[in-house]
Amino acid sequence: MEAVFRIEQSRIIAAVARVVRDVGIAEELAQDALVAALEQWPESGVPDNPGAWLMATARRRAIDLVRRRETYARKLAEVGRTLQDTAPPPEPADADDIDDDLLRLVFVSCHPVLSTEARVALTLRLLGGLTTDEIARAYLVPEPTVAQRIVRAKRSLAKAGVPFEVPYGAERDARLASVLEVIYLVFNEGYSATAGDDLLRPGLCEDALRLARVLGGLMPREPEVHALAALLELQASRTATRTGPDGAPVLLADQNRSRWDRLLIRRGVDALTRASALGGAPGPYALQAAIAACHAGAVTYEDTDWATIAALYGRLAALTPSPVVELNRAVAVSMAEGPEAGLALIDALAAEPALKGYHLLPSVRGDLLARLGRTREARAEFVRAAGLTRNERERTLLEERAARTR
């Protein structure tokens, strides 16, 4: 029963929210349907199509709720007949129209009226099917904090009167960026945890990857949707080799590439091909996916086309200026042109306020100094990086590197 509800929950909430126009109430009605199943199925048996049973039960309760909200008897009958006997009114005819309740729920959950933390929590709750406890454990925050974020997010959506619909035109482009960002952030937190005892949280990677695949099916003509899916597929292909048997991080140069997941790589390349086929200049996710594809296509670390990767990071920096992107470009340049060239770019980033507490800046600088034989300076940088990271696995790795650098 729990498995069925996890699978069907997001679609039930999406369908009910279209009736009641409130995601908070829709989630409650979906839970009511589950309670009804817990009460009835032990006696009547599990129906042939349990998902459809839950959907029908939740929808009936939504209709009852709408009826109760109306004041006049005529309106009661009219609304009830409309909801039961006719399909919901169609959206305005538009070339970009996507008539899908689940897609509406995606756009509502990731609405810019919410903070980034609230968007992430609500998306994982409504679309990922995670409990507040699971979200709290994934992000290493107290469960009451996550619960408050979700409750406040629902209230904010209701107070702002956010419509349960897919936006159109320029508004869709702006809102889609928010949706993609949420999925990207969820994956990144799973791929390289910012804090805690583990480097990876595979569950978050899987949730983000599933959401990206769903979005790709719902929005097949959006190149950046496919590009994001491509990026996540390609990155996820390396997950099994990023840590050793004891959970310690394994650097890219030391990973066993024969264990990279070829199915995920193939899926990623196919998604990137679909994104390219839709035309237009590559967006930020397409460029990042192209970088990931370069890594995936290299049989060995030494075979990596670092010059192409450096050029792609250059295009990405021009499109979305960011000191973190410049830091990654510096690494690629150091591999393509030598550590001196990379160190010059790194030193130019030293004054960037956004990188002041970013542990990867001294970590990368330490690596380049070590390659240049400047071991004393390199050791100091590794020690500084270890003091900045909040992830225990990364701290141990950096401390070990400092100890070995003599």
mmCIF file of N, CA and C in Angstrom, residues 15-16 19-20 25 29 55-70 75-86:
data_model
loop_
_atom_site.group_PDB
_atom_site.id
_atom_site.type_symbol
_atom_site.label_atom_id
_atom_site.label_comp_id
_atom_site.label_asym_id
_atom_site.label_seq_id
_atom_site.Cartn_x
_atom_site.Cartn_y
_atom_site.Cartn_z
ATOM 1 N N ALA A 15 -3.896 16.086 -9.730
ATOM 2 C CA ALA A 15 -5.262 16.050 -10.247
ATOM 3 C C ALA A 15 -6.246 16.740 -9.301
ATOM 4 N N VAL A 16 -6.079 16.502 -8.002
ATOM 5 C CA VAL A 16 -6.989 17.104 -7.021
ATOM 6 C C VAL A 16 -6.755 18.609 -6.915
ATOM 7 N N VAL A 19 -8.761 20.704 -9.082
ATOM 8 C CA VAL A 19 -10.156 20.899 -8.673
ATOM 9 C C VAL A 19 -10.257 21.936 -7.568
ATOM 10 N N VAL A 20 -9.411 21.787 -6.531
ATOM 11 C CA VAL A 20 -9.540 22.663 -5.356
ATOM 12 C C VAL A 20 -8.659 23.900 -5.449
ATOM 13 N N ILE A 25 -4.395 21.734 0.433
ATOM 14 C CA ILE A 25 -5.637 20.976 0.585
ATOM 15 C C ILE A 25 -5.579 19.702 -0.260
ATOM 16 N N LEU A 29 -6.221 15.842 0.976
ATOM 17 C CA LEU A 29 -7.220 14.954 0.381
ATOM 18 C C LEU A 29 -6.575 13.660 -0.117
ATOM 19 N N MET A 55 -7.092 7.608 -6.778
ATOM 20 C CA MET A 55 -7.385 8.826 -7.536
ATOM 21 C C MET A 55 -8.881 9.149 -7.479
ATOM 22 N N ALA A 56 -9.719 8.145 -7.697
ATOM 23 C CA ALA A 56 -11.167 8.369 -7.699
ATOM 24 C C ALA A 56 -11.655 8.800 -6.317
ATOM 25 N N THR A 57 -11.107 8.178 -5.278
ATOM 26 C CA THR A 57 -11.517 8.522 -3.918
ATOM 27 C C THR A 57 -11.124 9.951 -3.573
ATOM 28 N N ALA A 58 -9.897 10.322 -3.904
ATOM 29 C CA ALA A 58 -9.433 11.683 -3.609
ATOM 30 C C ALA A 58 -10.229 12.709 -4.410
ATOM 31 N N ARG A 59 -10.532 12.385 -5.653
ATOM 32 C CA ARG A 59 -11.280 13.331 -6.486
ATOM 33 C C ARG A 59 -12.709 13.500 -5.955
ATOM 34 N N ARG A 60 -13.344 12.397 -5.521
ATOM 35 C CA ARG A 60 -14.694 12.514 -4.966
ATOM 36 C C ARG A 60 -14.694 13.415 -3.739
ATOM 37 N N ARG A 61 -13.673 13.265 -2.909
ATOM 38 C CA ARG A 61 -13.591 14.101 -1.718
ATOM 39 C C ARG A 61 -13.352 15.561 -2.090
ATOM 40 N N ALA A 62 -12.607 15.783 -3.152
ATOM 41 C CA ALA A 62 -12.391 17.152 -3.620
ATOM 42 C C ALA A 62 -13.705 17.774 -4.104
ATOM 43 N N ILE A 63 -14.479 16.970 -4.819
ATOM 44 C CA ILE A 63 -15.774 17.454 -5.307
ATOM 45 C C ILE A 63 -16.691 17.775 -4.132
ATOM 46 N N ASP A 64 -16.702 16.896 -3.131
ATOM 47 C CA ASP A 64 -17.519 17.143 -1.935
ATOM 48 C C ASP A 64 -17.097 18.438 -1.245
ATOM 49 N N LEU A 65 -15.798 18.666 -1.193
ATOM 50 C CA LEU A 65 -15.298 19.877 -0.543
ATOM 51 C C LEU A 65 -15.745 21.123 -1.297
ATOM 52 N N VAL A 66 -15.653 21.071 -2.614
ATOM 53 C CA VAL A 66 -16.085 22.216 -3.424
ATOM 54 C C VAL A 66 -17.571 22.470 -3.219
ATOM 55 N N ARG A 67 -18.345 21.394 -3.163
ATOM 56 C CA ARG A 67 -19.783 21.537 -2.939
ATOM 57 C C ARG A 67 -20.060 22.215 -1.598
ATOM 58 N N ARG A 68 -19.360 21.769 -0.568
ATOM 59 C CA ARG A 68 -19.602 22.330 0.765
ATOM 60 C C ARG A 68 -19.247 23.805 0.841
ATOM 61 N N ARG A 69 -18.335 24.218 -0.004
ATOM 62 C CA ARG A 69 -17.897 25.613 0.032
ATOM 63 C C ARG A 69 -18.944 26.556 -0.567
ATOM 64 N N GLU A 70 -19.789 26.033 -1.397
ATOM 65 C CA GLU A 70 -20.779 26.888 -2.059
ATOM 66 C C GLU A 70 -21.950 27.189 -1.121
ATOM 67 N N LYS A 75 -26.196 26.545 -6.837
ATOM 68 C CA LYS A 75 -24.771 26.511 -7.136
ATOM 69 C C LYS A 75 -24.164 25.173 -6.737
ATOM 70 N N LEU A 76 -24.666 24.593 -5.639
ATOM 71 C CA LEU A 76 -24.193 23.287 -5.204
ATOM 72 C C LEU A 76 -24.379 22.246 -6.305
ATOM 73 N N ALA A 77 -25.601 22.165 -6.801
ATOM 74 C CA ALA A 77 -25.917 21.175 -7.828
ATOM 75 C C ALA A 77 -25.140 21.440 -9.102
ATOM 76 N N GLU A 78 -25.026 22.718 -9.455
ATOM 77 C CA GLU A 78 -24.367 23.107 -10.699
ATOM 78 C C GLU A 78 -22.889 22.738 -10.674
ATOM 79 N N VAL A 79 -22.228 23.086 -9.574
ATOM 80 C CA VAL A 79 -20.808 22.776 -9.461
ATOM 81 C C VAL A 79 -20.575 21.275 -9.433
ATOM 82 N N GLY A 80 -21.407 20.559 -8.655
ATOM 83 C CA GLY A 80 -21.268 19.116 -8.569
ATOM 84 C C GLY A 80 -21.411 18.448 -9.920
ATOM 85 N N ARG A 81 -22.466 18.869 -10.699
ATOM 86 C CA ARG A 81 -22.679 18.290 -12.023
ATOM 87 C C ARG A 81 -21.511 18.582 -12.942
ATOM 88 N N THR A 82 -21.009 19.822 -12.876
ATOM 89 C CA THR A 82 -19.918 20.216 -13.762
ATOM 90 C C THR A 82 -18.676 19.390 -13.492
ATOM 91 N N LEU A 83 -18.348 19.218 -12.210
ATOM 92 C CA LEU A 83 -17.137 18.491 -11.860
ATOM 93 C C LEU A 83 -17.257 17.002 -12.149
ATOM 94 N N GLN A 84 -18.469 16.442 -11.976
ATOM 95 C CA GLN A 84 -18.644 15.006 -12.140
ATOM 96 C C GLN A 84 -18.856 14.600 -13.590
ATOM 97 N N ASP A 85 -19.615 15.427 -14.308
ATOM 98 C CA ASP A 85 -20.077 14.984 -15.623
ATOM 99 C C ASP A 85 -19.299 15.550 -16.795
ATOM 100 N N THR A 86 -18.519 16.582 -16.575
ATOM 101 C CA THR A 86 -17.808 17.179 -17.705
ATOM 102 C C THR A 86 -16.337 17.301 -17.378
#
